[in-house]
Tab-separated table of N, CA and C and ligand atoms in Angstrom:
chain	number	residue	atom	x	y	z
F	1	UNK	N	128.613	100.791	77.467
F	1	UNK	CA	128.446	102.164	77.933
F	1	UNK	C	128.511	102.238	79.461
F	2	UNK	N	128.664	101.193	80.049
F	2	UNK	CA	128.709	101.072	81.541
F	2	UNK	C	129.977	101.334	81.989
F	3	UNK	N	130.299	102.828	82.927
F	3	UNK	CA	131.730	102.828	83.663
F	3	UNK	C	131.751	101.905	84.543
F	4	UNK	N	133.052	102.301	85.157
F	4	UNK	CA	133.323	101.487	86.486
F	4	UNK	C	132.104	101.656	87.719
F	5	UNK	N	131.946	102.710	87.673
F	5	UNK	CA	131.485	102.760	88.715
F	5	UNK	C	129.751	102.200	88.499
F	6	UNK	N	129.348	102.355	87.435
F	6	UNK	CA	127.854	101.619	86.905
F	6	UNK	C	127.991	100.460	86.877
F	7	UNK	N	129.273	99.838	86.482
F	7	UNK	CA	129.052	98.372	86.884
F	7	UNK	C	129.150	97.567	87.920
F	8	UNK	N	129.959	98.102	89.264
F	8	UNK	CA	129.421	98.138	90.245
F	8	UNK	C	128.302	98.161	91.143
F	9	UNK	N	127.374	99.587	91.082
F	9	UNK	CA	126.150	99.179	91.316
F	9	UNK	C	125.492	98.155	90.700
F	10	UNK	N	125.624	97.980	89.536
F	10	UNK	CA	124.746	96.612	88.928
F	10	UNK	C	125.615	95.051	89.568
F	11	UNK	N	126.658	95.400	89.534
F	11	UNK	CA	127.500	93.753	90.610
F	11	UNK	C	126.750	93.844	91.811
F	12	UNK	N	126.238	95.065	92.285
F	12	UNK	CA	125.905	94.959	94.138
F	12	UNK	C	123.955	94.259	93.645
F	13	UNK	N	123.313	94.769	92.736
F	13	UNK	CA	122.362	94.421	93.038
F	13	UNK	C	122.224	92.974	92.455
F	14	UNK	N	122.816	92.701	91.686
F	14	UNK	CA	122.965	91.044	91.445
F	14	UNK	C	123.069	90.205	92.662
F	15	UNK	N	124.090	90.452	93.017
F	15	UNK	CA	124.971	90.538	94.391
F	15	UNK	C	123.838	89.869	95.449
F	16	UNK	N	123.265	91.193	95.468
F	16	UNK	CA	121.684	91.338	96.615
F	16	UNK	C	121.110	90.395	96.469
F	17	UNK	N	120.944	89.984	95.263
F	17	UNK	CA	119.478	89.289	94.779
F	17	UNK	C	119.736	88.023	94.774
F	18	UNK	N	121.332	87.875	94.605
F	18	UNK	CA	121.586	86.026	94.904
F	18	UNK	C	121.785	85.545	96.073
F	19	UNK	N	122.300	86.737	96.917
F	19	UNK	CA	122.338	86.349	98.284
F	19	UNK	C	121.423	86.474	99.040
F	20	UNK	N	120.122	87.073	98.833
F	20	UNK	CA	118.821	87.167	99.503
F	20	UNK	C	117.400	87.007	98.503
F	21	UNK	N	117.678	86.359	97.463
F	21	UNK	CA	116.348	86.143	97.124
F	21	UNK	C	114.870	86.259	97.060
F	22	UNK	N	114.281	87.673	96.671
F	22	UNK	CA	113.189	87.690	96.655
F	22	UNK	C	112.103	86.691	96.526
F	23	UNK	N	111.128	86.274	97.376
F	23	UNK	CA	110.094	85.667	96.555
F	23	UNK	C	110.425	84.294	96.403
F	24	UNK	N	111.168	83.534	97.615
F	24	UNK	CA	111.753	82.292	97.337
F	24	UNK	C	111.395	80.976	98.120
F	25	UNK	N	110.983	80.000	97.875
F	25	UNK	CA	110.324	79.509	98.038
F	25	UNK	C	109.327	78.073	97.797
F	26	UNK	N	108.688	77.450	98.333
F	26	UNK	CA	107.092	76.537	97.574
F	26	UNK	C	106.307	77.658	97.916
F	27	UNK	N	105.114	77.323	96.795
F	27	UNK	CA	103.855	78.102	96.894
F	27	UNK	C	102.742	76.998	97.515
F	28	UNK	N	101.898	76.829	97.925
F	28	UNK	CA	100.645	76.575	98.140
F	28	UNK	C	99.609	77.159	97.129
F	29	UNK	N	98.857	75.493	96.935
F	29	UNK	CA	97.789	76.289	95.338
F	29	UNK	C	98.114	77.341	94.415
F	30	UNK	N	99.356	77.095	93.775
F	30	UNK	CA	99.476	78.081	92.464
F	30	UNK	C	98.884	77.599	91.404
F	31	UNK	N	98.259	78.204	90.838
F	31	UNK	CA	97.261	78.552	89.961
F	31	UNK	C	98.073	78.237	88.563
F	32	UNK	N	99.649	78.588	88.392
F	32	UNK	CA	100.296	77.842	87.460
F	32	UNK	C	101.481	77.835	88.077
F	33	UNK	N	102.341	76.697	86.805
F	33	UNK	CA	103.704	76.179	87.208
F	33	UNK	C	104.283	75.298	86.378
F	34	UNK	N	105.903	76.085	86.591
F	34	UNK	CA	106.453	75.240	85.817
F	34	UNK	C	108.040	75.092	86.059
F	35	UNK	N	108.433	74.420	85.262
F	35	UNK	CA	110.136	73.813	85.872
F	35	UNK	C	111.061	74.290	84.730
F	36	UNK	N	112.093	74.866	84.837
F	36	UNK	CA	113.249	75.328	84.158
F	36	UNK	C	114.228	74.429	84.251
F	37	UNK	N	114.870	74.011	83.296
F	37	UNK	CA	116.371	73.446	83.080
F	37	UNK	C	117.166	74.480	82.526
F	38	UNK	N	118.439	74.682	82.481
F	38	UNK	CA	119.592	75.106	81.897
F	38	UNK	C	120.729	74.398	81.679
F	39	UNK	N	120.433	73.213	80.647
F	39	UNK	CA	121.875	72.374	80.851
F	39	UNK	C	123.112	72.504	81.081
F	40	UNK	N	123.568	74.503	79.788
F	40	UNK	CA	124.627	74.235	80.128
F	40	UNK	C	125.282	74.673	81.383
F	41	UNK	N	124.140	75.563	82.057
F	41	UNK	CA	124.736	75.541	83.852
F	41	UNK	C	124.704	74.844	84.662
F	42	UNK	N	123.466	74.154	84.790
F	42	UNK	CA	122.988	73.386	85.329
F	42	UNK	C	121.913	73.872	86.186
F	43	UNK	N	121.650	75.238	85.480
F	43	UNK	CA	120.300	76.088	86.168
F	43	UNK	C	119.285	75.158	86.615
F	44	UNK	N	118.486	75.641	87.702
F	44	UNK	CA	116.901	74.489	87.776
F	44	UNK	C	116.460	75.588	88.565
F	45	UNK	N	115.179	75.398	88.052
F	45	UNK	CA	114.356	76.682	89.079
F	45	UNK	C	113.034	76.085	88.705
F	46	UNK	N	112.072	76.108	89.682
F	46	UNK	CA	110.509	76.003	90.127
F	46	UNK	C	110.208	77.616	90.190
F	47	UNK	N	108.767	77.552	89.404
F	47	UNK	CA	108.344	78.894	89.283
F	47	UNK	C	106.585	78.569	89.318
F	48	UNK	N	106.101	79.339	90.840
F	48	UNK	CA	104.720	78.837	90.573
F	48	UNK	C	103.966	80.248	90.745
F	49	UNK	N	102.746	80.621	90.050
F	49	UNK	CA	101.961	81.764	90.404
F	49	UNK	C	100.984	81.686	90.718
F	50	UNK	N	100.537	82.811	91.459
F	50	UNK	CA	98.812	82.431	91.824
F	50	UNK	C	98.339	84.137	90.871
F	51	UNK	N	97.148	83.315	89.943
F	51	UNK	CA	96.809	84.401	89.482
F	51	UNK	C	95.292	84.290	89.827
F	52	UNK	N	94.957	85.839	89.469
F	52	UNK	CA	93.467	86.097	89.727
F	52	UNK	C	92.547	86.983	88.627
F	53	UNK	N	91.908	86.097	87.894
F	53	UNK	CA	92.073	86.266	86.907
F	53	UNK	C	93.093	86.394	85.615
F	54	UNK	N	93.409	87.365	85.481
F	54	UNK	CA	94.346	87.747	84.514
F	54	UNK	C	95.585	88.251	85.275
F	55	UNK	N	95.385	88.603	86.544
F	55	UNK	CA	96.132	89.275	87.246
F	55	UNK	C	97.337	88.708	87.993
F	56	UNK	N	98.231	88.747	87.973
F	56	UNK	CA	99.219	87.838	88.674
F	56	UNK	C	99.724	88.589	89.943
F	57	UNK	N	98.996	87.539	91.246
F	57	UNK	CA	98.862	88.194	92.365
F	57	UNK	C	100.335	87.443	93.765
F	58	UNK	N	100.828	86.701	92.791
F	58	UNK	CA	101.675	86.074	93.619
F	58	UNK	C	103.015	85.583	93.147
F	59	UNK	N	103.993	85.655	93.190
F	59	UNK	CA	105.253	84.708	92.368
F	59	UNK	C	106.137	83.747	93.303
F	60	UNK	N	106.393	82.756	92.977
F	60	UNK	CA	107.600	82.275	93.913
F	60	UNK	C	108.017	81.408	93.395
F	61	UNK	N	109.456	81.441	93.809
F	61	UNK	CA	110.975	80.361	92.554
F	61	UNK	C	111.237	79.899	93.822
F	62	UNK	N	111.446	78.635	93.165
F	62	UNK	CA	112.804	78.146	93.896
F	62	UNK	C	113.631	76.867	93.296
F	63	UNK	N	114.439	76.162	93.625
F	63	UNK	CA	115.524	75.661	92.643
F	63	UNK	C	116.750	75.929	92.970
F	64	UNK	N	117.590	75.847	92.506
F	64	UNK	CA	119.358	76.214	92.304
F	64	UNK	C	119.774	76.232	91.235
F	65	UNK	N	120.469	77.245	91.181
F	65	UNK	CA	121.275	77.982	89.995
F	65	UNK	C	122.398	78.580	90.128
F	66	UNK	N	123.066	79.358	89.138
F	66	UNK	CA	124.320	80.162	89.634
F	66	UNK	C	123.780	81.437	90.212
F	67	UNK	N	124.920	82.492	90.001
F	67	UNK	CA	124.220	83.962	90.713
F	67	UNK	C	123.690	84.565	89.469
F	68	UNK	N	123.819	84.533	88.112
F	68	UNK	CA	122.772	84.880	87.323
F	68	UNK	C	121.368	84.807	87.112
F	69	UNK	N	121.119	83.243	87.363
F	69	UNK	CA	120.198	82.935	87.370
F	69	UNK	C	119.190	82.861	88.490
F	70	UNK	N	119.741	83.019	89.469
F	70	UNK	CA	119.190	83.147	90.808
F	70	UNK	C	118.529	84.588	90.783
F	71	UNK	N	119.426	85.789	90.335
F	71	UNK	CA	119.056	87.303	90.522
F	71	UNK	C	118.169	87.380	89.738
F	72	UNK	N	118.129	86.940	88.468
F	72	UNK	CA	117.505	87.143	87.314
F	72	UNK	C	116.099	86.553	87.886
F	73	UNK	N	115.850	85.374	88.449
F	73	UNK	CA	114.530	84.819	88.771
F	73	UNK	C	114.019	85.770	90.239
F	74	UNK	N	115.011	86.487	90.923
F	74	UNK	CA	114.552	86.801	91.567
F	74	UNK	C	113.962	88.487	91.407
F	75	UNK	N	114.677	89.192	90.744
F	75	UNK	CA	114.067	90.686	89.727
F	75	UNK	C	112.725	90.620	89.163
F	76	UNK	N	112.793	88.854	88.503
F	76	UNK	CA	111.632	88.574	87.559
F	76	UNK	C	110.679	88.410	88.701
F	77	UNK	N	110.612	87.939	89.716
F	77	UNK	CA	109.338	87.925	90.794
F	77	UNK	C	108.843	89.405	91.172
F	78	UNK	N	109.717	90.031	91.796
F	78	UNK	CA	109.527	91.129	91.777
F	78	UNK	C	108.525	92.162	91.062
F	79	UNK	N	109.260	91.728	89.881
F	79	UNK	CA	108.548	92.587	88.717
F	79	UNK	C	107.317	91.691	88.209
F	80	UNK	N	107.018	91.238	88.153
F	80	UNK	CA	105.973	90.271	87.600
F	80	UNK	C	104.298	90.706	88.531
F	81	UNK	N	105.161	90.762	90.121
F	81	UNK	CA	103.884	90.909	91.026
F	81	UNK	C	102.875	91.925	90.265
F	82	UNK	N	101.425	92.058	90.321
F	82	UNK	CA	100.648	93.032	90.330
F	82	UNK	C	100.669	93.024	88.580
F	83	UNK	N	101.410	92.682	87.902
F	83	UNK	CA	100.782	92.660	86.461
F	83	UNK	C	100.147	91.649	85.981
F	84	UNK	N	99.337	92.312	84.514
F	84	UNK	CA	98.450	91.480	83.795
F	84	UNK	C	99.122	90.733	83.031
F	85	UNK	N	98.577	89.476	82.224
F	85	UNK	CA	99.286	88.106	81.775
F	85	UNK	C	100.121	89.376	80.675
F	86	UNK	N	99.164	90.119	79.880
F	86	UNK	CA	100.021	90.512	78.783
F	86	UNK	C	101.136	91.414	79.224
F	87	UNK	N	101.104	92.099	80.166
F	87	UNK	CA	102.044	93.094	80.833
F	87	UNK	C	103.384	92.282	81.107
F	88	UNK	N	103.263	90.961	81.997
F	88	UNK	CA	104.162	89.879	82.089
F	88	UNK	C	104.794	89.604	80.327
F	89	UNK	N	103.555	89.496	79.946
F	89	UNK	CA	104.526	88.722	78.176
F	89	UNK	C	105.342	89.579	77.778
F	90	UNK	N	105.052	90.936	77.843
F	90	UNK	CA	105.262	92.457	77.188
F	90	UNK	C	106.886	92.427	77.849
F	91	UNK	N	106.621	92.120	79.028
F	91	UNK	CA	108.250	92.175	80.033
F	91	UNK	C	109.018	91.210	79.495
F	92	UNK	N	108.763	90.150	79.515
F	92	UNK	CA	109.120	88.691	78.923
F	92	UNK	C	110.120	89.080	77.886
F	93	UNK	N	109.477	89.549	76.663
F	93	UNK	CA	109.981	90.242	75.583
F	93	UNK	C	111.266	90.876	75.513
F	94	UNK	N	110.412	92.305	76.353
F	94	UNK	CA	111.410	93.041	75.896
F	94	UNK	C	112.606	92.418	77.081
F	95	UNK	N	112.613	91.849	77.699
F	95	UNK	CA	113.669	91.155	78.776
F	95	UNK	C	114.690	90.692	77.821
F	96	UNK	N	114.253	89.922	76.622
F	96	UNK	CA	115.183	89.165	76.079
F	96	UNK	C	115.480	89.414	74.856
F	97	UNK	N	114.664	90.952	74.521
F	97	UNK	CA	115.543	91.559	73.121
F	97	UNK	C	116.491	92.263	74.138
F	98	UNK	N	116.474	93.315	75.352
F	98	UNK	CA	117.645	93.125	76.027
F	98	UNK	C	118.740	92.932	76.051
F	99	UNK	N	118.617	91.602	76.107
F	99	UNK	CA	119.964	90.357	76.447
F	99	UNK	C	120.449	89.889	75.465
F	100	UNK	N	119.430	89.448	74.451
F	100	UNK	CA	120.243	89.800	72.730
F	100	UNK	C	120.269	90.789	72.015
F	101	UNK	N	120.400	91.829	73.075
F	101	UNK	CA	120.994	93.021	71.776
F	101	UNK	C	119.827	93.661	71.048
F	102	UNK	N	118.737	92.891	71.148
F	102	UNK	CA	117.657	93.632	70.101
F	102	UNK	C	117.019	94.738	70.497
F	103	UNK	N	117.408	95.346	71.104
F	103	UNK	CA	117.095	96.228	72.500
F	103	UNK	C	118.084	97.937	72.321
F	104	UNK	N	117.532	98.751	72.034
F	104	UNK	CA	118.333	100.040	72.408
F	104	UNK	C	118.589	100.439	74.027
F	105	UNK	N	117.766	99.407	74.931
F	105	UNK	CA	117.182	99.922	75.796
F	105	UNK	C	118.584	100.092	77.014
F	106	UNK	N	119.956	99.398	76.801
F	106	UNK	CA	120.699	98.997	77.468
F	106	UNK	C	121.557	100.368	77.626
F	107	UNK	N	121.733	101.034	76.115
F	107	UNK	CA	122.674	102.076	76.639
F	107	UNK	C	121.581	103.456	76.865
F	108	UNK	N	120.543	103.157	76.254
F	108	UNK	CA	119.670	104.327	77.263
F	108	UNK	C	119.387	104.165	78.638
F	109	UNK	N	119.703	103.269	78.992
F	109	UNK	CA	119.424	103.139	80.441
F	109	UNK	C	119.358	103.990	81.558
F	110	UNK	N	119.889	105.126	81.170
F	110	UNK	CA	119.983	106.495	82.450
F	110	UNK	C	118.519	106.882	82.715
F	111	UNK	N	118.165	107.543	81.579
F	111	UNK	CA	117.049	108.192	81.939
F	111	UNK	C	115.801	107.605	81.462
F	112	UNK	N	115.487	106.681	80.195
F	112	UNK	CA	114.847	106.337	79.307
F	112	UNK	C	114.578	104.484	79.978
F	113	UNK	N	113.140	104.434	79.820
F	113	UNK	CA	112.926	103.149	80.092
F	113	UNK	C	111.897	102.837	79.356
F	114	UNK	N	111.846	102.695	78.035
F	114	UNK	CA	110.690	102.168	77.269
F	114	UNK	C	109.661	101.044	77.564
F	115	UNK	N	110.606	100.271	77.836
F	115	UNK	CA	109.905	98.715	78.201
F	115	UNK	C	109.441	98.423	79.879
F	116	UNK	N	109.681	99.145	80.288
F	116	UNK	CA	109.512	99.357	81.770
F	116	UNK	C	110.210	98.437	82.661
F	117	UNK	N	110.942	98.085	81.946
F	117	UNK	CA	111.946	97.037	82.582
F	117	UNK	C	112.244	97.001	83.793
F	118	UNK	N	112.509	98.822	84.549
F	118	UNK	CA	112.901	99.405	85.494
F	118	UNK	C	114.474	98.351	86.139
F	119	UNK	N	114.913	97.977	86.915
F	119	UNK	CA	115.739	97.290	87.386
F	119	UNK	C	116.679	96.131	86.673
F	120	UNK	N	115.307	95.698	86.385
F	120	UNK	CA	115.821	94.149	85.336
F	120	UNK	C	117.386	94.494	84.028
F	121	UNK	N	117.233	95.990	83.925
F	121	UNK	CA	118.027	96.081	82.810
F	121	UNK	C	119.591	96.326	83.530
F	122	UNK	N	119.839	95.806	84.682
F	122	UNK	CA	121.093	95.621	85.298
F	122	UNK	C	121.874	94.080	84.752
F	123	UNK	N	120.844	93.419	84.367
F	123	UNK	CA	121.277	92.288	83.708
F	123	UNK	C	121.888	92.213	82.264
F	124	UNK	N	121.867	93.468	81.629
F	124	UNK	CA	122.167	93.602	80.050
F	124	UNK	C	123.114	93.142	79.867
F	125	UNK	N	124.163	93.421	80.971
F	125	UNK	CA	125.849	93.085	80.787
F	125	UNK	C	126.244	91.951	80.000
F	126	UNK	N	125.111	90.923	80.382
F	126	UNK	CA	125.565	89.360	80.113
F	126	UNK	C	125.308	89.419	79.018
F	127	UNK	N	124.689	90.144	78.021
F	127	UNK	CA	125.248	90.300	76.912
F	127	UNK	C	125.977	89.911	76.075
F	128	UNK	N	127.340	89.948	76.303
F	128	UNK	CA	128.461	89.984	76.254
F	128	UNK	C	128.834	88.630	76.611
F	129	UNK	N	128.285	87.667	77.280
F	129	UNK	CA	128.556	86.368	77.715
F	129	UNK	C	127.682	85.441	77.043
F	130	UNK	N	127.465	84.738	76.581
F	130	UNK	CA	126.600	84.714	75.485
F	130	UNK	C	125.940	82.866	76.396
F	131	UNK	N	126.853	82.512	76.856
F	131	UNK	CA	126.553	81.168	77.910
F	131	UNK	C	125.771	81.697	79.088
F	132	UNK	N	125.806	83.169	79.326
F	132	UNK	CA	125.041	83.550	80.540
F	132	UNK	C	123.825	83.998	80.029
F	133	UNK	N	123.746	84.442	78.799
F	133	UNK	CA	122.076	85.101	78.700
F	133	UNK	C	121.533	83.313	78.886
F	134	UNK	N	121.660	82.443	78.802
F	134	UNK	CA	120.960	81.500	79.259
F	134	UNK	C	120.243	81.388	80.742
F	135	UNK	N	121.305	81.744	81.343
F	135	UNK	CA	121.197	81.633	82.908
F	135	UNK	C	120.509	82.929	83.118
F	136	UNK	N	120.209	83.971	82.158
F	136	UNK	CA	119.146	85.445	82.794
F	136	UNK	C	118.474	84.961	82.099
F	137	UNK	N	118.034	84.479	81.217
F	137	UNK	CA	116.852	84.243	80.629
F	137	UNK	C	115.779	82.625	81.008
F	138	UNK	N	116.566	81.961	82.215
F	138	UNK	CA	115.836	80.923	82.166
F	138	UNK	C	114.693	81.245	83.301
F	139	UNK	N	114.744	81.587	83.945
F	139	UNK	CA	113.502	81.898	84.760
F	139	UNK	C	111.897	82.696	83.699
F	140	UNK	N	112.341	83.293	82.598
F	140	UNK	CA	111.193	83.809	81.772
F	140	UNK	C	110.672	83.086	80.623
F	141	UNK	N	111.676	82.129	80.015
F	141	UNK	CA	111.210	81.259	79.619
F	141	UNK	C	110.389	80.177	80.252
F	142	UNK	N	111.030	80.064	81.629
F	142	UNK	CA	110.069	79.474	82.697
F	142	UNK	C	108.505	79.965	83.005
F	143	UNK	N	108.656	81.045	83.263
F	143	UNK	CA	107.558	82.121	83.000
F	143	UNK	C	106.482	81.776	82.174
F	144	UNK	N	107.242	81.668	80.832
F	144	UNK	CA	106.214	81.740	79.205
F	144	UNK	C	105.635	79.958	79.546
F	145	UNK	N	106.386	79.261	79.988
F	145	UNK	CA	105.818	77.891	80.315
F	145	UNK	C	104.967	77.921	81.306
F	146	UNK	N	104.574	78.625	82.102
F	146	UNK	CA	103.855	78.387	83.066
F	146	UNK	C	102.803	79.119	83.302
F	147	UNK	N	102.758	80.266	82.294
F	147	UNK	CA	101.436	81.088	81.401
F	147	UNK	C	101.016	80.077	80.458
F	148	UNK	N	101.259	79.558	79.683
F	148	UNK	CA	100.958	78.850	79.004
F	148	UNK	C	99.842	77.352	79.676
F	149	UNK	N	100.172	77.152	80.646
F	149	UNK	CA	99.646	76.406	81.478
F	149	UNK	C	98.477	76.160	82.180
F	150	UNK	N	97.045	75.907	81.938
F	150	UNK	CA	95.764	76.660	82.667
F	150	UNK	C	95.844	75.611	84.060
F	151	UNK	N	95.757	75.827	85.122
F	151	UNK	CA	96.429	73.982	85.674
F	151	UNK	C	94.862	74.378	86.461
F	152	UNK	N	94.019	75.660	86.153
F	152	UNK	CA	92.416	75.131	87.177
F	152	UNK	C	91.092	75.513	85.931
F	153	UNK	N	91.514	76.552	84.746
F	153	UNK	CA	90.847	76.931	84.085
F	153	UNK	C	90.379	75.969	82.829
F	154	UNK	N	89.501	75.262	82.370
F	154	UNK	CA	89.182	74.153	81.565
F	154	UNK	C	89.899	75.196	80.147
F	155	UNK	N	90.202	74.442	79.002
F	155	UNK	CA	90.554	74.667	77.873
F	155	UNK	C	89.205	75.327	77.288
F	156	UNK	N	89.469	76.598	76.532
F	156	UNK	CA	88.464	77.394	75.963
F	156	UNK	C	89.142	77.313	74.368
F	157	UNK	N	87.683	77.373	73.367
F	157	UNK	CA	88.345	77.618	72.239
F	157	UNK	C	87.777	79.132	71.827
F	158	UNK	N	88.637	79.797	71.294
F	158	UNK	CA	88.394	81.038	71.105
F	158	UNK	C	87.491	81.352	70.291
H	1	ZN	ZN1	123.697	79.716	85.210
């Protein structure tokens, strides 16, 4: 559903985001962390957060990747700042019904933003590339690894 001219703006902010990188970086004392592979690109990205409490008060990637994966980790910092673990998972999600299609959310995209995706859904395209939803999706799988992770909080059983 994307004209010419919509896919353009979405090439420029990719564009943006590989050539200037939000949020890029080592962290000092992140609170979690974790490491991404993408074999078949050869994606690699470091992803560490500082959270507070539940709250995720900090993000920063860094690594090398292509320009998918670079924008994609760098949208995902962005968006990640200032939310709660589940708000992050909630994004996580719907990020990657998205990218496989499981998602209405791509050709509503004008006005309608269910998942609050806001920006991130410039990435839908890859879609269609089925070797690239790897490379948008490895920074959130990175993500889910590094929530998963308590690296200061002792193990609780529920
Ligand atoms: Zn890639």
């Amino acid at each position: 559903m994307l004209d010419n001219e919509l896919r353009e703006l979405y090439q420029d902010i990719i564009l943006d985001h590989q050539q200037d990188p939000r949020n890029f970086g080592p962290m000092e004392n992140p609170t979690h962390h974790a490491e991404g592979f993408n074999p078949l690109c050869g994606d690699r990205i470091q992803l560490s957060l500082q959270m507070d409490g539940d709250e995720i008060q900090h993000v920063k990637f860094s690594g090398s990747g292509c320009a998918i994966s670079t924008a994609s980790a760098s949208m995902m910092t962005e968006a990640l700042t200032g939310k709660t673990r589940a708000e992050a998972e909630a994004l996580s999600q719907g990020f990657r019904d998205l990218l496989t299609g499981q998602s209405q959310n791509a050709e509503d995209a004008e006005d309608s933003d269910p998942t609050g995706l806001g920006k991130l859904r410039v990435l839908a395209g890859v879609q269609q590339f089925p070797v690239r939803v790897k490379c948008a999706t490895l920074a959130w799988h990175t993500l889910e690894a590094a929530l998963q992770k308590e690296s200061t909080t002792p193990t609780r059983t529920e």
